[in-house]
Coordinates of C-alpha atoms in Angstrom, one line a residue:
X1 CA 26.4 -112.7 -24.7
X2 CA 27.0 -110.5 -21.7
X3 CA 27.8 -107.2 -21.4
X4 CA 30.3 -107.7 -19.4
X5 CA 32.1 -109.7 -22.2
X6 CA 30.7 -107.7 -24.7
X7 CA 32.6 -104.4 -23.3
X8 CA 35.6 -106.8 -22.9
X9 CA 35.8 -107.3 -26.6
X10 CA 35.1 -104.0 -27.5
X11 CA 38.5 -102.6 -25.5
X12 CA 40.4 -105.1 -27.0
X13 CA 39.3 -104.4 -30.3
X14 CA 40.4 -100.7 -29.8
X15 CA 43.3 -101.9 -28.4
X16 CA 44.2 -103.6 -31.6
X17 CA 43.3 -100.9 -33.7
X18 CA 45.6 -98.5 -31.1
X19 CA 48.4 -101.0 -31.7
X20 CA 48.2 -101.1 -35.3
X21 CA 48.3 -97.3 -35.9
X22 CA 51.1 -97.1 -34.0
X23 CA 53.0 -99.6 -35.8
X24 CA 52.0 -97.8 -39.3
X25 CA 51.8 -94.9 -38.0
X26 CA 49.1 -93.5 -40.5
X27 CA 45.3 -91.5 -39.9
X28 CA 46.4 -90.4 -36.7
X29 CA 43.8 -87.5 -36.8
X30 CA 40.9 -89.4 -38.0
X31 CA 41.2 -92.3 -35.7
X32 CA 40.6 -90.9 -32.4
X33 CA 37.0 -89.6 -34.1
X34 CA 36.3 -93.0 -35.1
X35 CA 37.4 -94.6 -32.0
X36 CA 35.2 -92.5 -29.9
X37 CA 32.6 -92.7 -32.2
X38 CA 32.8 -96.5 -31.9
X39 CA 32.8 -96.6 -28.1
X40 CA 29.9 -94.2 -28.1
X41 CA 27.7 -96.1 -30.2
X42 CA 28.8 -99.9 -28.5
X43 CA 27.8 -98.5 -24.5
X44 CA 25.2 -101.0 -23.9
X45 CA 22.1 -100.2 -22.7
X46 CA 21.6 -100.2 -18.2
X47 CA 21.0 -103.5 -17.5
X48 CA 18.5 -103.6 -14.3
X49 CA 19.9 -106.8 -13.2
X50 CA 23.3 -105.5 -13.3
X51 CA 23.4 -104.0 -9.8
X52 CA 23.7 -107.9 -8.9
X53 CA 26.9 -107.8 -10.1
X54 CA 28.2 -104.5 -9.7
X55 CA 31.3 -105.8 -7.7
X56 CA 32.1 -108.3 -10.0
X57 CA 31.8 -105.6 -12.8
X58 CA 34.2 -103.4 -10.8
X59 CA 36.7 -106.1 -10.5
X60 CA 36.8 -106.9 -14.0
X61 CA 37.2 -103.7 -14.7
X62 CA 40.1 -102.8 -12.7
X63 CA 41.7 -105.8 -13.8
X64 CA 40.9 -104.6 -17.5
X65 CA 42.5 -101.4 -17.2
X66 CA 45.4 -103.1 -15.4
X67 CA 45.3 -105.1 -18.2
X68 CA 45.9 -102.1 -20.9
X69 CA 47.9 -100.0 -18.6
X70 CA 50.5 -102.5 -19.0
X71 CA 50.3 -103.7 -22.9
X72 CA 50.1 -99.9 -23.9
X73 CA 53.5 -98.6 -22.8
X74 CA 54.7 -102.1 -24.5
X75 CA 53.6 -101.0 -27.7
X76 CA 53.6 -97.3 -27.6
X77 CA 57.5 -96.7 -26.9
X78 CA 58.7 -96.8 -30.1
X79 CA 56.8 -93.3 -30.9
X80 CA 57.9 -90.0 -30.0
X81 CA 56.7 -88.1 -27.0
X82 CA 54.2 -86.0 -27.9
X83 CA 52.5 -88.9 -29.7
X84 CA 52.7 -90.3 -26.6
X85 CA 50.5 -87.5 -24.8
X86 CA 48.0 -87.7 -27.8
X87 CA 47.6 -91.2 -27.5
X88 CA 47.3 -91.0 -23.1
X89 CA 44.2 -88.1 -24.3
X90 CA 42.6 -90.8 -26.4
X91 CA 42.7 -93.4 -24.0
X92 CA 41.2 -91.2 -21.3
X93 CA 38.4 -90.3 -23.9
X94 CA 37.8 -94.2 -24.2
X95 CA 36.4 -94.9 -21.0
X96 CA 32.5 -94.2 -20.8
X97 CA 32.2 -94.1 -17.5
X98 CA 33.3 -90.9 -16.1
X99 CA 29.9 -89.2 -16.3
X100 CA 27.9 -91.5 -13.9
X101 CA 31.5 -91.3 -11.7
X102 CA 30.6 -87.5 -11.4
X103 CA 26.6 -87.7 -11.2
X104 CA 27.6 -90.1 -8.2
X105 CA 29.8 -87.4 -6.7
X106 CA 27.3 -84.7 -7.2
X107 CA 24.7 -86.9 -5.8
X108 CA 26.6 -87.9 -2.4
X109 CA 27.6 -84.0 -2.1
X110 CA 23.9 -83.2 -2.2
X111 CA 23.2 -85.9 0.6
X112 CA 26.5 -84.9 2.8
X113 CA 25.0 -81.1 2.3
X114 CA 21.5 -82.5 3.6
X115 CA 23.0 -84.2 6.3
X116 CA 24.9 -81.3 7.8
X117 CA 22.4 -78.9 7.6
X118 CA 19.9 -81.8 9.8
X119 CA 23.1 -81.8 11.9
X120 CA 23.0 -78.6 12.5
X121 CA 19.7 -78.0 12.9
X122 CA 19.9 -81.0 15.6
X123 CA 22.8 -79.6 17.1
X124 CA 21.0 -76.4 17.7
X125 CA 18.2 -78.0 19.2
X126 CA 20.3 -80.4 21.5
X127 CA 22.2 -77.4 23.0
X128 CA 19.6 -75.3 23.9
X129 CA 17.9 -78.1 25.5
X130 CA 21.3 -79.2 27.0
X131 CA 21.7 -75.1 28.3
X132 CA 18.2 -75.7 29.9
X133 CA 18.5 -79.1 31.6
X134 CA 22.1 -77.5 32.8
X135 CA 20.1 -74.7 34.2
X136 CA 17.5 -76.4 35.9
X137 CA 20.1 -78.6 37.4
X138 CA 21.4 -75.3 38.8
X139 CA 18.2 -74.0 40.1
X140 CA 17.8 -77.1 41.8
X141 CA 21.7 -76.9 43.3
X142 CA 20.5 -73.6 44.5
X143 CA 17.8 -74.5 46.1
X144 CA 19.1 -77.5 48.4
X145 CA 19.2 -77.3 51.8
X146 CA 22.7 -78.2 52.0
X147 CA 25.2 -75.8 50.9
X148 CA 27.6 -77.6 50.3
X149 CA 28.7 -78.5 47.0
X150 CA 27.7 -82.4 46.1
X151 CA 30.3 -82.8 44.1
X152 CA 32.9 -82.6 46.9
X153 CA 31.0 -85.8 48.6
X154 CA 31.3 -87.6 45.2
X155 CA 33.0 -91.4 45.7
X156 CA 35.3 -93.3 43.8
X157 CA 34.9 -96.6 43.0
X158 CA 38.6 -97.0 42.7
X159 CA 39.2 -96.5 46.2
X160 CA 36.9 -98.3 47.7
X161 CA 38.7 -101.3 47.6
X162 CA 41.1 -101.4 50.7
X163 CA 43.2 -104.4 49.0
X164 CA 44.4 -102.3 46.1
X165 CA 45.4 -99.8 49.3
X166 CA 47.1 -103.0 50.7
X167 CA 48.8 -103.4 47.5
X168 CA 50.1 -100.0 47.0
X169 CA 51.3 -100.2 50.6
X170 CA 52.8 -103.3 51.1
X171 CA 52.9 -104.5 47.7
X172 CA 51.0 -107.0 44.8
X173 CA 53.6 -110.0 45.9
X174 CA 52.6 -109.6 50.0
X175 CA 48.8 -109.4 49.1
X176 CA 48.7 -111.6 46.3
X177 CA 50.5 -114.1 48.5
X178 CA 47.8 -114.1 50.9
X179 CA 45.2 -114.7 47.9
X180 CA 46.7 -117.9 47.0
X181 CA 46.6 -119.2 50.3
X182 CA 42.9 -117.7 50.8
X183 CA 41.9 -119.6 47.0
X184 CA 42.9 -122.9 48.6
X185 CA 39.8 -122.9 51.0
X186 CA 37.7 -122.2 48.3
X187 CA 33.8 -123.6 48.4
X188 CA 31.7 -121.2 46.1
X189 CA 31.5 -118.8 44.1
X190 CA 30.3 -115.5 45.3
X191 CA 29.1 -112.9 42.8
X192 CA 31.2 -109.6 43.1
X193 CA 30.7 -106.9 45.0
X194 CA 32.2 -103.3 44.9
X195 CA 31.9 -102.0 49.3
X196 CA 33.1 -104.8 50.0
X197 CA 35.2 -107.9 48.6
X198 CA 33.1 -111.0 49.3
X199 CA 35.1 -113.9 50.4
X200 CA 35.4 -117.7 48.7
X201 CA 34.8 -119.4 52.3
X202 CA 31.3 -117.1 52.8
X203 CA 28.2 -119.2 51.9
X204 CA 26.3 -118.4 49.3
X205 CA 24.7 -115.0 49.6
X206 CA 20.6 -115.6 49.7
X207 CA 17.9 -113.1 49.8
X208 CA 15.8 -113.1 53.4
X209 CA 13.8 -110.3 52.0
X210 CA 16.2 -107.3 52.3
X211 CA 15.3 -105.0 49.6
X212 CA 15.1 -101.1 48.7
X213 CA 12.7 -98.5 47.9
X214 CA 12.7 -95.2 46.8
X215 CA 10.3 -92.5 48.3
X216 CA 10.6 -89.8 45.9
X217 CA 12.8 -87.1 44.2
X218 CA 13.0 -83.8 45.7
X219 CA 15.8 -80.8 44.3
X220 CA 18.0 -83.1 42.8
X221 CA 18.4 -85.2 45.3
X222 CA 16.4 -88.9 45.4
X223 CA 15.6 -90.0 48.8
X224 CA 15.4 -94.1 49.5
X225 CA 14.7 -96.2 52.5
X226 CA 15.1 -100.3 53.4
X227 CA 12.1 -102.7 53.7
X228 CA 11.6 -105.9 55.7
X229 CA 9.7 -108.6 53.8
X230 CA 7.4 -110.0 56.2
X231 CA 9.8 -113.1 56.4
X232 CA 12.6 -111.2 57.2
X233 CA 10.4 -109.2 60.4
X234 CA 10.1 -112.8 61.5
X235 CA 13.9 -113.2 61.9
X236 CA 14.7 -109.7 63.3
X237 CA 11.9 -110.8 66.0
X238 CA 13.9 -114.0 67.1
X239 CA 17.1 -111.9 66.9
X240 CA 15.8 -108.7 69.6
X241 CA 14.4 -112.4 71.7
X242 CA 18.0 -114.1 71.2
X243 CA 19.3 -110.6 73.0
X244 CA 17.2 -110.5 75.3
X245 CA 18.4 -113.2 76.8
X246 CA 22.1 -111.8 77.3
X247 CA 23.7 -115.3 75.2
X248 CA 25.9 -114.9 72.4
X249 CA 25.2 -118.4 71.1
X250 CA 21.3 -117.1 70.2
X251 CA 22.4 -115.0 68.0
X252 CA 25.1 -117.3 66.7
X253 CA 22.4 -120.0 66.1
X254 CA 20.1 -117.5 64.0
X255 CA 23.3 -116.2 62.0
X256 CA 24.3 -120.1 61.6
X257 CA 20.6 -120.6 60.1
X258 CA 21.0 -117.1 58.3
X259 CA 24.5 -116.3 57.4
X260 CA 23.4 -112.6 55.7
X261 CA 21.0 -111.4 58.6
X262 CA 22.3 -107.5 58.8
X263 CA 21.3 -107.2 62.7
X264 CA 23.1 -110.5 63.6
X265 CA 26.6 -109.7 62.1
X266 CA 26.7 -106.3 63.7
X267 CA 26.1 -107.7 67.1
X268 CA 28.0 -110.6 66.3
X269 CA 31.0 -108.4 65.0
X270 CA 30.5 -106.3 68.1
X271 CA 31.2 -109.3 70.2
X272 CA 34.1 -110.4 68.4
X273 CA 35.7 -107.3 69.1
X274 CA 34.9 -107.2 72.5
X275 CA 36.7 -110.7 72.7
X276 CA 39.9 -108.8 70.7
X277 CA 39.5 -110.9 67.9
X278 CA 39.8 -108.1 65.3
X279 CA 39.9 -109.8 62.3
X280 CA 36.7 -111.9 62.7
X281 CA 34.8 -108.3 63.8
X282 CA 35.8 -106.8 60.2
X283 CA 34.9 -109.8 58.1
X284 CA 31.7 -110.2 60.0
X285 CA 31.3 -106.7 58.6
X286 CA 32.1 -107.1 55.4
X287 CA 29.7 -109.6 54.9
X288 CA 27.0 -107.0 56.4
X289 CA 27.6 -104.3 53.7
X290 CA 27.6 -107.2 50.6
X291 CA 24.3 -108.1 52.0
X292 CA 23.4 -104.4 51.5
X293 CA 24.7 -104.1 48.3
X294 CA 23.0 -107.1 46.5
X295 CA 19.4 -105.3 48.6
X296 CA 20.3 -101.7 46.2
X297 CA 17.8 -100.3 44.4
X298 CA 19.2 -100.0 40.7
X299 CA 18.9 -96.5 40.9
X300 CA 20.6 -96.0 44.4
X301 CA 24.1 -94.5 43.1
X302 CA 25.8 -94.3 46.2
X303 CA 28.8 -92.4 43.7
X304 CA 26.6 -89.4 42.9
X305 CA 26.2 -88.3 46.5
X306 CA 22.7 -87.0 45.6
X307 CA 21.1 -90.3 47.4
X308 CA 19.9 -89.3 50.9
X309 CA 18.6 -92.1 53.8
X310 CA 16.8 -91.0 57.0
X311 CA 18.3 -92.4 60.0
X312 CA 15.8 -91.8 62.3
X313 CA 13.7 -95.3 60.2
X314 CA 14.7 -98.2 61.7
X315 CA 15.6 -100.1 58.9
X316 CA 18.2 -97.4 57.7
X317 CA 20.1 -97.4 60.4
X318 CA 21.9 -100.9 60.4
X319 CA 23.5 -99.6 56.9
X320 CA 24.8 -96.2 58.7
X321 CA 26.5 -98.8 61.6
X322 CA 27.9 -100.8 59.2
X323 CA 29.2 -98.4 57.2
X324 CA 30.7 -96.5 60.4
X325 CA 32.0 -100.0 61.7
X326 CA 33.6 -100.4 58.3
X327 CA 35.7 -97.6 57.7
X328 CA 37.3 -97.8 61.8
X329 CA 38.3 -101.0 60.9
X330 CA 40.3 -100.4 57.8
X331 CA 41.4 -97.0 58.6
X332 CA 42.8 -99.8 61.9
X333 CA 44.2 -101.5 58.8
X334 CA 46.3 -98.2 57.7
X335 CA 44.3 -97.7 54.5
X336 CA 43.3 -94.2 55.1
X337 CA 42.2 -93.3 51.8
X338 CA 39.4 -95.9 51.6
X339 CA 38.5 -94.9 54.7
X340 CA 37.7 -91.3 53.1
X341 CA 35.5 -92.6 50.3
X342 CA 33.4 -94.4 53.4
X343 CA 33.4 -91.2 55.2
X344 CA 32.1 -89.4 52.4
X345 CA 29.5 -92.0 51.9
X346 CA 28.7 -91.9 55.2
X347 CA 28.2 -88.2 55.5
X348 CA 26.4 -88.1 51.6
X349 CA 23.9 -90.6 53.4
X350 CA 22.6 -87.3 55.6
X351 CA 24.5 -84.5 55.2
X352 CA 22.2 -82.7 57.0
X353 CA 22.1 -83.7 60.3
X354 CA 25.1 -85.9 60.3
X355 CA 23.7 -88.6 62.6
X356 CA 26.8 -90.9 63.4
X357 CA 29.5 -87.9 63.3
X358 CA 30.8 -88.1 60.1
X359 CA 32.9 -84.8 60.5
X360 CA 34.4 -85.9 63.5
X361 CA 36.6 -88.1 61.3
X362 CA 37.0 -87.0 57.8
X363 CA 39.5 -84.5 58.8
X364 CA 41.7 -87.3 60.5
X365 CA 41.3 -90.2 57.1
X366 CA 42.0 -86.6 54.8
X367 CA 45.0 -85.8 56.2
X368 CA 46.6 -89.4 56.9
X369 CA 45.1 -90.4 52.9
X370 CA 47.0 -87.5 51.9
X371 CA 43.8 -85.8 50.5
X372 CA 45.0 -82.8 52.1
X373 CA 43.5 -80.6 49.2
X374 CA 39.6 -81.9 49.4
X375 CA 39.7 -81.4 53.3
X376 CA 40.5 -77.4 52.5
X377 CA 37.9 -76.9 50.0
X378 CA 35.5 -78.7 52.4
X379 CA 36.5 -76.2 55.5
X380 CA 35.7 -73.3 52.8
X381 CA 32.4 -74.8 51.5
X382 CA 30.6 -75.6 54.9
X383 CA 32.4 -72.8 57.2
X384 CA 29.8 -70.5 56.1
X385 CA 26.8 -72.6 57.0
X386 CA 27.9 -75.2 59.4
X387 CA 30.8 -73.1 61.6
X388 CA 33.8 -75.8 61.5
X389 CA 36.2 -73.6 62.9
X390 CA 34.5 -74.4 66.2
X391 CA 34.9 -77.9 66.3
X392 CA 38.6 -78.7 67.7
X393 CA 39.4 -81.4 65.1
X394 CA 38.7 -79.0 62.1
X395 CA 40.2 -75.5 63.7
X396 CA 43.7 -77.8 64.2
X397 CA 43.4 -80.3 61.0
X398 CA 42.7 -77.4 58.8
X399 CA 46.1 -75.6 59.1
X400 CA 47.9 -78.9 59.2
X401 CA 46.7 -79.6 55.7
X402 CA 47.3 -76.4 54.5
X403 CA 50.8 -76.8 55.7
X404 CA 51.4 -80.0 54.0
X405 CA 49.7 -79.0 50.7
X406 CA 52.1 -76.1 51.1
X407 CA 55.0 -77.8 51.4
X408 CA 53.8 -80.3 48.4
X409 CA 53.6 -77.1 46.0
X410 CA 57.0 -76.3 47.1
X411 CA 58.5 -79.7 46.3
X412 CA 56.4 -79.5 42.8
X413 CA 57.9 -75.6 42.4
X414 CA 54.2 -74.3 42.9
X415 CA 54.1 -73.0 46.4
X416 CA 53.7 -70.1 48.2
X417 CA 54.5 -69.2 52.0
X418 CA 53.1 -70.6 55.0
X419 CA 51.2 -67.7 56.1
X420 CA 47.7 -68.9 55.8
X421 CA 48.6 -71.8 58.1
X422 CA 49.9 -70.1 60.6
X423 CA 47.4 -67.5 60.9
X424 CA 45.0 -70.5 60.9
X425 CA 46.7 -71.9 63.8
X426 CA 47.6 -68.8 65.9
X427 CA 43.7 -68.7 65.6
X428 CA 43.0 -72.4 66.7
X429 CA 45.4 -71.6 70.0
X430 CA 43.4 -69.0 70.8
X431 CA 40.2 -70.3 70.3
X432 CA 41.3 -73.3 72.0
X433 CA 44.0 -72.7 74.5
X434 CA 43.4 -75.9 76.8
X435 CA 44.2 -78.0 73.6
X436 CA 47.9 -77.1 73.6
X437 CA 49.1 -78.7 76.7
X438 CA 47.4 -81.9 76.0
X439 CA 48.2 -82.3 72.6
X440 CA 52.3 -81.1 72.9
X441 CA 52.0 -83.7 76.1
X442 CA 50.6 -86.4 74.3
X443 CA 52.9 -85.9 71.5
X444 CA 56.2 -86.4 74.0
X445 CA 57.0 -82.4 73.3
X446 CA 58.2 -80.3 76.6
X447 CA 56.6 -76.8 76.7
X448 CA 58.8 -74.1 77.5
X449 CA 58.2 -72.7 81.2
X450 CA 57.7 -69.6 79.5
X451 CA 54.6 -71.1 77.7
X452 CA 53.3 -73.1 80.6
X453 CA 53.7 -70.6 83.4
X454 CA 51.6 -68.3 80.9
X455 CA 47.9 -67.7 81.8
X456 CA 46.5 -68.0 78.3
X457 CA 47.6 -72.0 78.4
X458 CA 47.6 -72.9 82.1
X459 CA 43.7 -73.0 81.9
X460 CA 42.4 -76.2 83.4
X461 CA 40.1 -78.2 80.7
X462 CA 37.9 -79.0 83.7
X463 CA 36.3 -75.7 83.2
X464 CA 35.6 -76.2 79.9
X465 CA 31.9 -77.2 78.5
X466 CA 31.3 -80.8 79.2
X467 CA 30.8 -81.2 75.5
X468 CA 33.7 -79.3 74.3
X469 CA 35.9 -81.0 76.5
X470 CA 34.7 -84.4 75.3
X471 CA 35.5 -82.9 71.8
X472 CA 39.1 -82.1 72.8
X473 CA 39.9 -85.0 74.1
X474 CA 38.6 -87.2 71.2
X475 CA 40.8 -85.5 68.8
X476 CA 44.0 -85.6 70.7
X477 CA 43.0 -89.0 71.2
X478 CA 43.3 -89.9 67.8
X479 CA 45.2 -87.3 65.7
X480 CA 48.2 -87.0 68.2
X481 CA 50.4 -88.9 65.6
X482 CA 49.9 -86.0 63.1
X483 CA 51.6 -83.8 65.3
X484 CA 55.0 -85.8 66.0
X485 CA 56.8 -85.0 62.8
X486 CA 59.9 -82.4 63.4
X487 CA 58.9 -79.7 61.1
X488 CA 55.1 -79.7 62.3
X489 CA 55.9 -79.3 65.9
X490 CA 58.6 -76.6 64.9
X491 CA 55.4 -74.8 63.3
X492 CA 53.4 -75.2 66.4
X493 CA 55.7 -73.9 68.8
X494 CA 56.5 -70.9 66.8
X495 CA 52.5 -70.3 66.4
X496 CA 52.1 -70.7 70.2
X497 CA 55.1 -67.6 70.4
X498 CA 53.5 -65.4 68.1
X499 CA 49.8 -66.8 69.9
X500 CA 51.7 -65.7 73.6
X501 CA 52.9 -62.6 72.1
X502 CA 49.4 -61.6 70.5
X503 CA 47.6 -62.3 74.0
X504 CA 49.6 -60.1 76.0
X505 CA 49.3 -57.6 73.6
X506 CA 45.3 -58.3 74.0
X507 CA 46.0 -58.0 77.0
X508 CA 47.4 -54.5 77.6
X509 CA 44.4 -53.4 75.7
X510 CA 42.1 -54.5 77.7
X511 CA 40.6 -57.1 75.8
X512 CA 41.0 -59.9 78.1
X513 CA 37.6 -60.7 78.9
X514 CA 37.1 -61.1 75.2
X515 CA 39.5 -63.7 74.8
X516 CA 38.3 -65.6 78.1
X517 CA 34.7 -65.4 76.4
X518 CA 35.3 -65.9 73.0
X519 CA 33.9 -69.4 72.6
X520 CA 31.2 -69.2 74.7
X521 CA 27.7 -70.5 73.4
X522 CA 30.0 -72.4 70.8
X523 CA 28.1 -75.7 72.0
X524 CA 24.8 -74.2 71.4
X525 CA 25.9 -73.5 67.4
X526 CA 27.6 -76.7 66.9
X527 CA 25.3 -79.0 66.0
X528 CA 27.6 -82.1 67.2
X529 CA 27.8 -81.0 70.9

């Protein structure tokens, strides 16, 4: 027989004899001793094989107690209460098994004790050597040649998808429309691609020999360059032979033979735009930059801005064009905020020496994105270091963003006055005068004679540095739509008051010729002009 059963008919042999004393109601002092002296001396021995069936045994024996739960009460109401409590005492002295219940508890105590105290110790040990990573990851911050924080270049992948932009724009039922119809021309399937969205009606992407390498770590910062197979040097020599020869339709033969050949897009894209076919230029792009992307190194995160390309190697440079080509054609598109993230790339790529202008732009996608906040905290960061108040675009952008941030914090019951901005402009008049007229005129504003009969802003631009004057130009060019809202030209004119008022008081102290001379040699510490 089993032990299992064997304990079975034990209990309901107690049982019984429980049942019976309660009907007689006689020995009631002697039978508990006997009872427990019975159960003592039937435990059966530990089984070894019984760990085999250790949850059947716990079954049973949760259906067993179930089992006498419900036939004691039955039999037991008859007698008085305090019977009652004697009889609950003796059935809790019947079960054996409380002992090895509390020699388990004290057991898995003494293992959770041991297994804090490791955690501890480990704890201990993983933040000290957290503290020391943290602070070698500081030295190396401090010792970067750029002072600018990386984390303000940092990218997000959610924005780098100008569809969503289109989406939140125009909304899902316009651009999901345009899906459908896109899905009907479908040929392959393209694997995904996060710069750019790759398209069903692109051939298959191939590998020409394309690829990545890195050259090194240095700070914290991991440098990287692109390599031509020997393959690949083969096509880029037919391609600088197809343009020699002036024809578009060489370089549309090698693209039609190689559809992801980086230097055939761009030129291809560039003569697409010269023929005003727009939409062709950008999709000829696109597929540029997912040719890049399936070349990445898997440890080129473009996110982190801590990777670093030299322009001045031929093979980087395509990816800097493409990039630049990218972002003026959806920022054409109006979606300004993913043209930020590719401006940020951009100028994380070399941030440095800035090669393609980067800052010449991110003020413009900041302020139309609405990123107002990131383009103030970039002005602070690299003023220091890099002297962006002397570039036009940042000295006028600057205090435009601080006014609309301004005016956000006052809608959110956060904001403060306008002061900052308008000393930041009374500053960017007098620094640049000549900018006034040009912008106010581009913008459909008439000056008041008193303002353009003054000397301070009836300076001709044609005296200006040949470099600064291309600088002025470029960003009234292209930021003169910032300016045309009511309450921002109300702010201008009333900085250009207290700007008059604060010149003639220069002025009658004699300090003219310091204001006349106050930006000269700006061009030789800008490092753009």
């Amino acid at each position: 027989m089993s032990s299992r059963a064997f304990r079975r008919l034990n209990r309901d042999a107690d049982v019984i004899r429980i049942s019976e004393n309660a009907e007689e109601g006689k020995e009631l002092e002697e039978e508990p001793e006997f009872i427990s002296v019975a159960c003592k001396k039937k435990t059966p021995a530990a089984n070894p094989f019984a760990l085999l069936n250790e949850s059947d045994d716990a079954e049973d024996e949760s259906e067993d107690k179930e089992e006498e739960l419900n036939t004691l009460p039955s039999k037991v109401a008859k007698k008085p209460r305090k019977k009652k409590k004697r009889r609950k005492a003796r059935v809790a002295k019947e079960e054996p098994e409380p002992e090895p219940r509390d020699s388990d508890q004290e057991s898995g105590d003494e293992v959770d004790v041991a297994v804090r105290e490791v955690n501890k110790l480990l704890g201990e040990v993983g933040k000290e050597r957290r503290g020391e990573r943290e602070e070698g990851e500081g030295e190396g911050e401090e010792t970067e040649s750029s002072p600018v924080p990386h984390s303000l270049l940092k990218v997000d992948r959610r924005f780098l998808n100008a569809e969503n932009e289109m989406r939140r724009i125009f909304g899902s039922k316009v651009v999901r429309g345009d899906q459908v119809r896109q899905k009907a021309h479908r040929k392959v399937h393209l694997r995904p691609t996060v710069l750019a969205t790759p398209k069903d009606t692109w051939p298959k992407i191939e590998k020409l020999g394309l690829t990545m390498q890195q050259d090194g770590v240095r700070d914290w910062c991991q440098y990287f360059h692109f390599e031509h197979s020997p393959a690949y040097q083969k096509i880029q020599l037919r391609f600088w032979e197809a343009v020699d020869t002036f024809d578009p339709n060489s370089i549309a033969a090698i693209l039609h033979a190689h559809p992801y050949h980086v230097d055939s897009l761009l030129q291809m894209s560039e003569v697409s735009r010269l023929g005003e076919d727009i939409q062709m230029a950008s999709e000829l792009i696109e597929r540029a930059l997912c040719s890049f992307e399936s070349s990445f190194h898997t440890l080129f995160n473009y996110t982190q801005a801590n990777c670093r390309l030299d322009y001045s190697r031929a093979e980087n440079r395509s990816f800097f064009l493409t990039l630049f080509r990218h972002l003026s054609y959806i920022s054409r598109r109006g979606c300004h905020r993913t043209a930020l993230e590719f401006c940020k790339l951009l100028l994380a790529l070399n941030p440095e020496k800035d090669p393609l202008c980067a800052l010449l732009i991110i003020d413009y996608c900041a302020v139309r994105g609405g990123e107002y906040r990131f383009l103030i905290d970039l002005f602070h960061a690299w003023e220091p270091h890099r002297n962006l108040s002397q570039l036009p675009n940042f000295a006028f952008s600057v205090p435009l963003a601080m006014f609309h941030s301004q005016n956000r914090e006052e809608k959110e019951g956060e904001g403060g006055g306008e002061t900052e901005a308008n000393k930041r402009l009374q500053d960017a008049l007098l620094m640049f005068p000549c900018l006034l007229p040009i912008l106010l005129d581009k913008c459909g504003v008439t000056l008041d004679p008193a303002v353009t009969s003054h000397s301070l802003f009836t300076q001709p631009i044609e005296r200006e540095p040949n470099g600064l004057k291309l600088l002025m130009k470029l960003y009234v060019e292209r930021s003169h739509s910032l300016w045309k809202e009511p309450e921002v030209v109300i702010v201008i004119m009333h900085a250009q008051d207290s700007e008059t008022a604060l010149y003639i008081a220069c002025q009658n102290w004699g300090y003219e010729k310091t204001l006349s001379t106050c930006f000269r040699g700006r061009c030789k510490q800008c490092c753009f002009v």
